PDB file of N, CA and C in Angstrom:
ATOM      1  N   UNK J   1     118.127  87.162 134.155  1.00 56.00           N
ATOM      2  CA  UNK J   1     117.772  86.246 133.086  1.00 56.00           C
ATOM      3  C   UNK J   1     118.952  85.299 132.816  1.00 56.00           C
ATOM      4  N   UNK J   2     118.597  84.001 132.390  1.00 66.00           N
ATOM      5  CA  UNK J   2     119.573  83.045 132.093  1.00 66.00           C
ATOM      6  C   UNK J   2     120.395  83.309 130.951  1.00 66.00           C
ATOM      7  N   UNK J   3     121.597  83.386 130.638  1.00 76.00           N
ATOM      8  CA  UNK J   3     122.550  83.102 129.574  1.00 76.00           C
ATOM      9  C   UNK J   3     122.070  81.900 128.598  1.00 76.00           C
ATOM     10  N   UNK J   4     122.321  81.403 127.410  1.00 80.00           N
ATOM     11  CA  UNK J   4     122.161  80.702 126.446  1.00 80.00           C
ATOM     12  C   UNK J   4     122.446  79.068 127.473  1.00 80.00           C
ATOM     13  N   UNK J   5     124.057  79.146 127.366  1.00 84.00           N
ATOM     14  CA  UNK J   5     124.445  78.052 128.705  1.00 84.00           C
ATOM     15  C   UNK J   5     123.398  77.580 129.639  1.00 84.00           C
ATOM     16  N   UNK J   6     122.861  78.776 130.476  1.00 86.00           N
ATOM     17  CA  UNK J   6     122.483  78.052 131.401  1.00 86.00           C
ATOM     18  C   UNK J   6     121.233  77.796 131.166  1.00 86.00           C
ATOM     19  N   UNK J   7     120.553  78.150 130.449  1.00 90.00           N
ATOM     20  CA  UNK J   7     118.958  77.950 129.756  1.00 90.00           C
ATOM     21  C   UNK J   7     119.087  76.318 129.351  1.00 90.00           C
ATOM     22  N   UNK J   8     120.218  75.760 128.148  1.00 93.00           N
ATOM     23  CA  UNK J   8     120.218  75.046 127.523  1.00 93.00           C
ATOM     24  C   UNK J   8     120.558  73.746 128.791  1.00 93.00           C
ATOM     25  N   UNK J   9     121.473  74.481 130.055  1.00 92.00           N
ATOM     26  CA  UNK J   9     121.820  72.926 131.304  1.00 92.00           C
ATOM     27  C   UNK J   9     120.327  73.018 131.892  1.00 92.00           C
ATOM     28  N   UNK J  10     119.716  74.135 131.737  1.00 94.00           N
ATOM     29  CA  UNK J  10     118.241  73.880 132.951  1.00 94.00           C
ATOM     30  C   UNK J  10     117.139  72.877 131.751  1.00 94.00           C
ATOM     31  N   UNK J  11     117.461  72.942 130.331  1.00 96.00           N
ATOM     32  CA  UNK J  11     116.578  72.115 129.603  1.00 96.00           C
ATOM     33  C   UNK J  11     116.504  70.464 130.027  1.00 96.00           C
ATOM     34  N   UNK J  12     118.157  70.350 129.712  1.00 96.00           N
ATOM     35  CA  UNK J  12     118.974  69.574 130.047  1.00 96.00           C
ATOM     36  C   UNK J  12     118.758  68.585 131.710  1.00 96.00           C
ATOM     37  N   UNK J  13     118.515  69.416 132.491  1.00 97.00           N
ATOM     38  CA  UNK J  13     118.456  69.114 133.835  1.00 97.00           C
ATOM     39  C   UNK J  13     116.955  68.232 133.542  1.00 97.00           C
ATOM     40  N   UNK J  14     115.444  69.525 133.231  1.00 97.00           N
ATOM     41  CA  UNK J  14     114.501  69.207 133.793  1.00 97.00           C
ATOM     42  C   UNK J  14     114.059  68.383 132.545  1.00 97.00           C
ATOM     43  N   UNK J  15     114.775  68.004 131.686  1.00 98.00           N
ATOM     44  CA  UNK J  15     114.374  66.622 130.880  1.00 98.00           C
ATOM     45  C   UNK J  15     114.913  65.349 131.163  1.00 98.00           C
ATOM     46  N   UNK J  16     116.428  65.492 131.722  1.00 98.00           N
ATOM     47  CA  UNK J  16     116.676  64.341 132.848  1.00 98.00           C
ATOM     48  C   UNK J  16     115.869  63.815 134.260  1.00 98.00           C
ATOM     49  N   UNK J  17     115.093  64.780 134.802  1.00 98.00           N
ATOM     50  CA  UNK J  17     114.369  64.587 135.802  1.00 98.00           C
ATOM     51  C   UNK J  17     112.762  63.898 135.594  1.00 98.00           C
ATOM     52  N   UNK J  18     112.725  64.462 134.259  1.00 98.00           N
ATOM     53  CA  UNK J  18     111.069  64.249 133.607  1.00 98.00           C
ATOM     54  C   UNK J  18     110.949  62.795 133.097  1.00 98.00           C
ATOM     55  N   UNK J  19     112.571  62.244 133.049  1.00 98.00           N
ATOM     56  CA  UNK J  19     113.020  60.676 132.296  1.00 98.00           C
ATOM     57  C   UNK J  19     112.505  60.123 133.978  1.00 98.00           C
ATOM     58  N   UNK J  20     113.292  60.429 134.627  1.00 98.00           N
ATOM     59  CA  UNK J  20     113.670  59.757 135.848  1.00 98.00           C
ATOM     60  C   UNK J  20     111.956  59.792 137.234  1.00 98.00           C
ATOM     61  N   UNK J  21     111.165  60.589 136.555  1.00 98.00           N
ATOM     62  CA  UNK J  21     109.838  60.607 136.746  1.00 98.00           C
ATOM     63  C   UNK J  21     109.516  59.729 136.357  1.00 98.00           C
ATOM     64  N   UNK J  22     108.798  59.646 135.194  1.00 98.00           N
ATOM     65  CA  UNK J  22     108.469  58.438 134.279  1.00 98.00           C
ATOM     66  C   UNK J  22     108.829  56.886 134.453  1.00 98.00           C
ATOM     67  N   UNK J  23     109.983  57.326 134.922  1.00 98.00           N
ATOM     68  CA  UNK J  23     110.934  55.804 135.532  1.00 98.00           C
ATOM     69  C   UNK J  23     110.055  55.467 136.708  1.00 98.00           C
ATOM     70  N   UNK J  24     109.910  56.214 137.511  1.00 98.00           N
ATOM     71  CA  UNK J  24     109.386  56.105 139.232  1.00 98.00           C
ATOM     72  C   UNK J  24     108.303  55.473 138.687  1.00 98.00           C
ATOM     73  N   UNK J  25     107.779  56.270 137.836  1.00 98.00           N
ATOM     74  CA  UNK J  25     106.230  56.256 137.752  1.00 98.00           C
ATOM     75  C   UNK J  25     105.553  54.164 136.923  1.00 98.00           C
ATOM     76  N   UNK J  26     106.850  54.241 136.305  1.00 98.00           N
ATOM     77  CA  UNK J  26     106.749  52.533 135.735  1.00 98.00           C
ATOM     78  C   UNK J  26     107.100  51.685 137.240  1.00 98.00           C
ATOM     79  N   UNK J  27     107.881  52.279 137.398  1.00 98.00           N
ATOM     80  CA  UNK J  27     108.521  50.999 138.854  1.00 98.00           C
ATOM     81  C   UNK J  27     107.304  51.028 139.701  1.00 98.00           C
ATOM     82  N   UNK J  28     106.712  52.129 139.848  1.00 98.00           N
ATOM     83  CA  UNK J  28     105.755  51.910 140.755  1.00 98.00           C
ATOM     84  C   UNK J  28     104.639  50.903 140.447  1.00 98.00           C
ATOM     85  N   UNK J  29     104.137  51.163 139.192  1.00 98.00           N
ATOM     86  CA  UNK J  29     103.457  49.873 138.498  1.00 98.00           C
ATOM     87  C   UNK J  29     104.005  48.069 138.393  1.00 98.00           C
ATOM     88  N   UNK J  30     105.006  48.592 138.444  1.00 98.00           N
ATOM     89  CA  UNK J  30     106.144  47.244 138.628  1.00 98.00           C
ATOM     90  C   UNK J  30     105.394  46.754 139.996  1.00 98.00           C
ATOM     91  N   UNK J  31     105.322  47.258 141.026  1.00 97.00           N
ATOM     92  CA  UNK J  31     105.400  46.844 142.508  1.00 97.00           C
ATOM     93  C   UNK J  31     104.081  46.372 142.545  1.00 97.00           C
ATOM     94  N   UNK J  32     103.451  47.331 142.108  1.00 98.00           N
ATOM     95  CA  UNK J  32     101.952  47.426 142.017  1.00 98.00           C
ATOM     96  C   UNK J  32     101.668  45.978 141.228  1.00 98.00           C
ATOM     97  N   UNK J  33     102.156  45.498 140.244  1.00 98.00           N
ATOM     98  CA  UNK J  33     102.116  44.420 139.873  1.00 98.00           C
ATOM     99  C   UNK J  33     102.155  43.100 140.432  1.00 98.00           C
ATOM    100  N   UNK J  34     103.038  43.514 140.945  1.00 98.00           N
ATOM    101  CA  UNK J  34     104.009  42.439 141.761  1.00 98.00           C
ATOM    102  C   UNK J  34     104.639  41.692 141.298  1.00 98.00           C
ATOM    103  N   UNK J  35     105.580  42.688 140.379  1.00 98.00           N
ATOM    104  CA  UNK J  35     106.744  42.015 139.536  1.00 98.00           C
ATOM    105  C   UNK J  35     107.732  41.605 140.304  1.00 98.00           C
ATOM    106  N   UNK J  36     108.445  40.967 139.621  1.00 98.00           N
ATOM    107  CA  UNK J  36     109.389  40.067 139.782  1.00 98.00           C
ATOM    108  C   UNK J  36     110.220  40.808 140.825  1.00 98.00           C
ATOM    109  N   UNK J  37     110.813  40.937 141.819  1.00 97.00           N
ATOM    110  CA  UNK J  37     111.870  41.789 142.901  1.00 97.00           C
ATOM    111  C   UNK J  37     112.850  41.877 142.401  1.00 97.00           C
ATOM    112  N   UNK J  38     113.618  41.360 141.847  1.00 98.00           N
ATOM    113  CA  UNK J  38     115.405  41.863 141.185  1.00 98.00           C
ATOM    114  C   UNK J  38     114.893  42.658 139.672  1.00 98.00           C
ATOM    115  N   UNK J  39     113.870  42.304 139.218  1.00 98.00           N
ATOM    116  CA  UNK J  39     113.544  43.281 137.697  1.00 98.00           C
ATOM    117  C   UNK J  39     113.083  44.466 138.178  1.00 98.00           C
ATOM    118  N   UNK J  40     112.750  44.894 139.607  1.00 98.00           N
ATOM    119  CA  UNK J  40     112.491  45.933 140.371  1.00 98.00           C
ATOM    120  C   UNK J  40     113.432  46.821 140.614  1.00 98.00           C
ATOM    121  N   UNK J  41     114.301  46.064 141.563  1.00 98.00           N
ATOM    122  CA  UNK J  41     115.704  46.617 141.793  1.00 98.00           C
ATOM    123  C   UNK J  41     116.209  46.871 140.927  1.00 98.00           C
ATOM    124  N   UNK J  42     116.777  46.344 139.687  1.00 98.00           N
ATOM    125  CA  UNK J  42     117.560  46.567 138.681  1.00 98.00           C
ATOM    126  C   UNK J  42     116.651  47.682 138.294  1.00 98.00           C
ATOM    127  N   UNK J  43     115.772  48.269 138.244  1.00 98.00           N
ATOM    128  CA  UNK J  43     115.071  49.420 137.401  1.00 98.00           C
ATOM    129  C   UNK J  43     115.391  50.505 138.659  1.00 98.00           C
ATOM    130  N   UNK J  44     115.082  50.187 139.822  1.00 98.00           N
ATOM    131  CA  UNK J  44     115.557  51.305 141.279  1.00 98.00           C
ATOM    132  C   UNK J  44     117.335  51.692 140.731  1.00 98.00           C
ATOM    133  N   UNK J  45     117.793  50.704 140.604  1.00 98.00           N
ATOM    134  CA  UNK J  45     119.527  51.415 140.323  1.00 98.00           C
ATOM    135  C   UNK J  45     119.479  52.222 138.875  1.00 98.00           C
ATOM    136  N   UNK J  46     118.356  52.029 138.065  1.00 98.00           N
ATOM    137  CA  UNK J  46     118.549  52.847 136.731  1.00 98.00           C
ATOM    138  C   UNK J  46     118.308  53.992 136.917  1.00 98.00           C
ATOM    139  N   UNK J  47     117.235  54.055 137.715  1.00 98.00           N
ATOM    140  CA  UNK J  47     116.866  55.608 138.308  1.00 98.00           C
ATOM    141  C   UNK J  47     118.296  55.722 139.378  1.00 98.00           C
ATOM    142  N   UNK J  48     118.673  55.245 140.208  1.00 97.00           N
ATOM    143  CA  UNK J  48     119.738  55.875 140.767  1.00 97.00           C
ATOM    144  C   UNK J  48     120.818  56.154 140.053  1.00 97.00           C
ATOM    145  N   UNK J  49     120.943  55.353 138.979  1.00 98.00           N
ATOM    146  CA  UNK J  49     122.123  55.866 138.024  1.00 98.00           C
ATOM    147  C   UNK J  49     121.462  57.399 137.281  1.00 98.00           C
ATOM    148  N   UNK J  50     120.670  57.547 136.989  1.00 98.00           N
ATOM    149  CA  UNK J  50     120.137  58.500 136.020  1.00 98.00           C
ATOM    150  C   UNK J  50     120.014  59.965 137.515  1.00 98.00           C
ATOM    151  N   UNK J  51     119.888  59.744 138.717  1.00 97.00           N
ATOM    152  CA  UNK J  51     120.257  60.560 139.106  1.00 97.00           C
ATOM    153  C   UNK J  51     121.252  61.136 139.713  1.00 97.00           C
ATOM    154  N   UNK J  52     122.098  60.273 139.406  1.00 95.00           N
ATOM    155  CA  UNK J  52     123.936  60.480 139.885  1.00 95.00           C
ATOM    156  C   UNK J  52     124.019  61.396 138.864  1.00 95.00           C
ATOM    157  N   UNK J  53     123.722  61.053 137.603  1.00 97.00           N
ATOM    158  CA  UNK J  53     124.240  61.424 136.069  1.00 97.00           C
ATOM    159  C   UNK J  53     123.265  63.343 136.412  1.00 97.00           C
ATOM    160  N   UNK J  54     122.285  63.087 136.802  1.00 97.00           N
ATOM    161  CA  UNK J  54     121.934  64.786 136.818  1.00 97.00           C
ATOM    162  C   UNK J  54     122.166  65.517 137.665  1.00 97.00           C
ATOM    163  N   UNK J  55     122.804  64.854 138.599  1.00 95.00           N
ATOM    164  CA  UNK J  55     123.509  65.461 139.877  1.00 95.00           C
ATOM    165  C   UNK J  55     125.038  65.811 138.996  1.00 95.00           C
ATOM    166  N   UNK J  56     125.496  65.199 138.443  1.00 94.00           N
ATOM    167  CA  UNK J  56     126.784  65.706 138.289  1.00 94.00           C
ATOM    168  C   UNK J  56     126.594  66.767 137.110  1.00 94.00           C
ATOM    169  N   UNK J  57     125.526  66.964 136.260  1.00 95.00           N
ATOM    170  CA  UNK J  57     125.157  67.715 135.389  1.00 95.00           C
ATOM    171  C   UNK J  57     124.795  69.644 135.995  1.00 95.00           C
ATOM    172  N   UNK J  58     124.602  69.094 137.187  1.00 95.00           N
ATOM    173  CA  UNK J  58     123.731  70.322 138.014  1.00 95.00           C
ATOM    174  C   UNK J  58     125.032  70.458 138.654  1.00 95.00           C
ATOM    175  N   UNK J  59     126.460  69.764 139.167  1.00 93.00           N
ATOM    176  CA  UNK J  59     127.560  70.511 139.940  1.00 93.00           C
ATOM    177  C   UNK J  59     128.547  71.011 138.891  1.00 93.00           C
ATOM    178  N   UNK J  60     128.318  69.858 137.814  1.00 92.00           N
ATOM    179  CA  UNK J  60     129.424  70.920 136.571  1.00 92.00           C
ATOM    180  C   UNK J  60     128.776  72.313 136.502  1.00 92.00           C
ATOM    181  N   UNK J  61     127.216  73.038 135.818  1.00 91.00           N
ATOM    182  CA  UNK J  61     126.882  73.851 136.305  1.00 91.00           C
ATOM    183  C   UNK J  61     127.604  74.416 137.084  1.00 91.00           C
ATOM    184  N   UNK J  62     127.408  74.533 138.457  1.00 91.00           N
ATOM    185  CA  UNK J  62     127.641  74.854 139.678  1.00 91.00           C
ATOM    186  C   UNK J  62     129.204  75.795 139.612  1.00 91.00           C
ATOM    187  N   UNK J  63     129.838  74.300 139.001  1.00 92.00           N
ATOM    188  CA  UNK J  63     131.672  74.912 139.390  1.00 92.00           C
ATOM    189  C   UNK J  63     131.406  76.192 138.478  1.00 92.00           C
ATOM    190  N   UNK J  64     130.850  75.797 136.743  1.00 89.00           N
ATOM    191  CA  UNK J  64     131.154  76.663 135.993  1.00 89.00           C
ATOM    192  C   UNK J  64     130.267  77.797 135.780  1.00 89.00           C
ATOM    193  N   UNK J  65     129.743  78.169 136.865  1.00 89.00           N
ATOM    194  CA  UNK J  65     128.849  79.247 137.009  1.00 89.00           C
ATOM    195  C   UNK J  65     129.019  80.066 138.478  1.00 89.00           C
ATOM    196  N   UNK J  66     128.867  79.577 139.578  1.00 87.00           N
ATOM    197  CA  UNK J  66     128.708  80.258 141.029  1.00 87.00           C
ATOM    198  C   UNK J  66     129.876  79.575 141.408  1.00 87.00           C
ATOM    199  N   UNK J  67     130.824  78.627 141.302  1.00 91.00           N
ATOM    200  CA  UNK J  67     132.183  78.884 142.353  1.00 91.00           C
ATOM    201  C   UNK J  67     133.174  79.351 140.869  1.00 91.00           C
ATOM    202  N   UNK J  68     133.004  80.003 139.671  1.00 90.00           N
ATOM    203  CA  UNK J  68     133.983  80.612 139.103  1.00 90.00           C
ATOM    204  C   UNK J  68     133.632  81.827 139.361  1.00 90.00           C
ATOM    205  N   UNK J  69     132.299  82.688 139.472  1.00 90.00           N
ATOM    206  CA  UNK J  69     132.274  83.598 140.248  1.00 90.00           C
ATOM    207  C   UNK J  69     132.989  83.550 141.486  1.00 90.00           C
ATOM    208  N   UNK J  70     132.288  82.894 142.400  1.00 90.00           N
ATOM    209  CA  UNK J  70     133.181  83.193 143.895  1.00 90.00           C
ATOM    210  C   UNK J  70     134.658  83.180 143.612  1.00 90.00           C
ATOM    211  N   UNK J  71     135.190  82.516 142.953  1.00 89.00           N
ATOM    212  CA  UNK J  71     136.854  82.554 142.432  1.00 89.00           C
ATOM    213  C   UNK J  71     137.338  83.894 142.046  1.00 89.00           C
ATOM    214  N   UNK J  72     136.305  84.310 141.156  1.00 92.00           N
ATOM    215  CA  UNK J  72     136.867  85.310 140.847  1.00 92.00           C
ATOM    216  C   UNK J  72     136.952  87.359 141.488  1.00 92.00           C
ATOM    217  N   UNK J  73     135.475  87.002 142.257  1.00 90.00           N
ATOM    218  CA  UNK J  73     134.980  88.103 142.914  1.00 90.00           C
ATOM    219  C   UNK J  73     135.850  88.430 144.108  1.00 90.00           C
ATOM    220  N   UNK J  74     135.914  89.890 145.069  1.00 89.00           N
ATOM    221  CA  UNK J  74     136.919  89.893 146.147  1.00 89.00           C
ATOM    222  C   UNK J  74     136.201  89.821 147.127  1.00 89.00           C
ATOM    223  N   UNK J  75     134.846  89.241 147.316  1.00 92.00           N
ATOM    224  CA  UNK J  75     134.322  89.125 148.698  1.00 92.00           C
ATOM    225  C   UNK J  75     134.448  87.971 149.012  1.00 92.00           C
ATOM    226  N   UNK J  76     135.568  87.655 150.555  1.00 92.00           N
ATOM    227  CA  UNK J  76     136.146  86.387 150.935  1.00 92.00           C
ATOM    228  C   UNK J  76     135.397  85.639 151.531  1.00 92.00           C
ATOM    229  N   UNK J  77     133.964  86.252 152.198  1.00 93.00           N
ATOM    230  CA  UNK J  77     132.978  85.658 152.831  1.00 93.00           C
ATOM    231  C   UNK J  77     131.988  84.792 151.720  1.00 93.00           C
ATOM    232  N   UNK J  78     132.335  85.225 150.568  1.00 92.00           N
ATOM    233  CA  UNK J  78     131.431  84.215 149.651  1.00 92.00           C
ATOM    234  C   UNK J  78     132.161  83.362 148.826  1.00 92.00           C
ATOM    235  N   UNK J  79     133.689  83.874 148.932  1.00 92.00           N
ATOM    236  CA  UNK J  79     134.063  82.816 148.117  1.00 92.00           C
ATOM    237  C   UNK J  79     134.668  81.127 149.284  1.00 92.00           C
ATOM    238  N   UNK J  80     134.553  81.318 150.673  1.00 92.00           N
ATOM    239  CA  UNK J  80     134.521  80.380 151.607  1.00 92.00           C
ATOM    240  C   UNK J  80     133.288  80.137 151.555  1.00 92.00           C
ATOM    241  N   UNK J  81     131.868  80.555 151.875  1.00 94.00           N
ATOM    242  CA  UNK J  81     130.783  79.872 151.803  1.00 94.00           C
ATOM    243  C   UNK J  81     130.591  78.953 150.858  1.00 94.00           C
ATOM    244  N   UNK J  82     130.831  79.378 149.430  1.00 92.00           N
ATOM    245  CA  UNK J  82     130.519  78.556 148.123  1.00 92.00           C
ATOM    246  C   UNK J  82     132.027  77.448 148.543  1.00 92.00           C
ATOM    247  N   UNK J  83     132.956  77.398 149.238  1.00 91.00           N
ATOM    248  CA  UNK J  83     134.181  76.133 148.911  1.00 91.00           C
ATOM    249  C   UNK J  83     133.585  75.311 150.252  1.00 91.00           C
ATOM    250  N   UNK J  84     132.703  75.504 151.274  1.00 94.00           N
ATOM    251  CA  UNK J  84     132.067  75.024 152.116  1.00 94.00           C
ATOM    252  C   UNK J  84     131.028  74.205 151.751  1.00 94.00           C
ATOM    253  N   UNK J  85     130.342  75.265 150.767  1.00 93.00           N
ATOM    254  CA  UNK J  85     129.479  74.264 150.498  1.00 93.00           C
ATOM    255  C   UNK J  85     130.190  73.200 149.459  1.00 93.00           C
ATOM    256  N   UNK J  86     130.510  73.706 148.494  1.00 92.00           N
ATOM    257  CA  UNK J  86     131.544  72.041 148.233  1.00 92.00           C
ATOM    258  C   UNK J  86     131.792  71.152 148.826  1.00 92.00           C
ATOM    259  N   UNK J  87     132.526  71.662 149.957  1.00 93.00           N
ATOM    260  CA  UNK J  87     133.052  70.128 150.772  1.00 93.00           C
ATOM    261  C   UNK J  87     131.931  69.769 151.102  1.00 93.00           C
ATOM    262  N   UNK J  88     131.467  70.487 151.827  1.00 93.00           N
ATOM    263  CA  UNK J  88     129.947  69.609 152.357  1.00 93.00           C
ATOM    264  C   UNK J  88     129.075  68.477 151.288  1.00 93.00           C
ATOM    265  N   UNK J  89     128.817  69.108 149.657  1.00 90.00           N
ATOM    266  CA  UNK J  89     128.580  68.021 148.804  1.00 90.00           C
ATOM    267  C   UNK J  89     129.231  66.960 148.537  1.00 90.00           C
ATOM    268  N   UNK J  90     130.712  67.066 148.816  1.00 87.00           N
ATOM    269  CA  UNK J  90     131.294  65.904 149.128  1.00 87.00           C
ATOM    270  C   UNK J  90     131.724  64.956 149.997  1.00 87.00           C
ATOM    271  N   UNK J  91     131.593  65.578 151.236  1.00 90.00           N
ATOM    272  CA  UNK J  91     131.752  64.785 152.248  1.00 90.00           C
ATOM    273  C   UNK J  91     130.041  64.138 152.589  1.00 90.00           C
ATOM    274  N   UNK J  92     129.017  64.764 151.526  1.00 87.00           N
ATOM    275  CA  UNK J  92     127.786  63.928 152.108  1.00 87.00           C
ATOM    276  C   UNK J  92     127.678  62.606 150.933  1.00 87.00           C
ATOM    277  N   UNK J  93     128.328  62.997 149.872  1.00 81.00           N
ATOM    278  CA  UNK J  93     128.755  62.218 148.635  1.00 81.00           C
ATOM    279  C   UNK J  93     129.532  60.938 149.313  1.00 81.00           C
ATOM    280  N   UNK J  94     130.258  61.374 150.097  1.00 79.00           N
ATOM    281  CA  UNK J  94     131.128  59.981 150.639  1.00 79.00           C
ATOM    282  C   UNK J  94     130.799  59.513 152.158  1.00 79.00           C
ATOM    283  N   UNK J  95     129.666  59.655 152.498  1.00 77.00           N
ATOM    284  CA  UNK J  95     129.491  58.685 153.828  1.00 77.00           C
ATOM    285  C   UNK J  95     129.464  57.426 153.609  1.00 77.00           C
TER     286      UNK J  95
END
């Protein structure tokens, strides 16, 4: 079962996602319209901003839940898997 914390980041998460739905769901009407193309785009980067913003919401999570475990636990095979997968979120973060 979830802790208080993590109940309150998963609220947190799937009401940022439910915004960023809603968003899709106007832009798509946008197109469907055949609105204007830069009042399009500019609404495509709001949703991409709004999902940078819940991506970094879901890795704070992350550090402060499953790699402070792996930090702290003595099995070395999980605490390299979880710093693997890190890099990997960041090196796909920076192509």
């Amino acid at each position: 079962m979830l802790g208080e914390s993590e109940q309150e980041m998963t609220k947190d998460i799937t009401r940022r996602l439910a915004t960023v739905i809603g968003h899709l769901q106007g832009i798509r009407k946008m197109a469907e319209e055949g609105r204007y193309c830069i009042d399009v785009i500019k609404q495509i980067e709001a949703v991409e901003a709004a999902l940078a913003k819940t991506k970094e919401v879901v890795l704070a999570g992350h550090l402060d839940s499953c790699v402070k475990e792996a930090m702290r636990g003595k099995d070395e095979r999980i605490t390299r898997r979880v710093m693997a997968e890190l890099l990997q979120v960041f090196k796909t973060e920076h192509r």
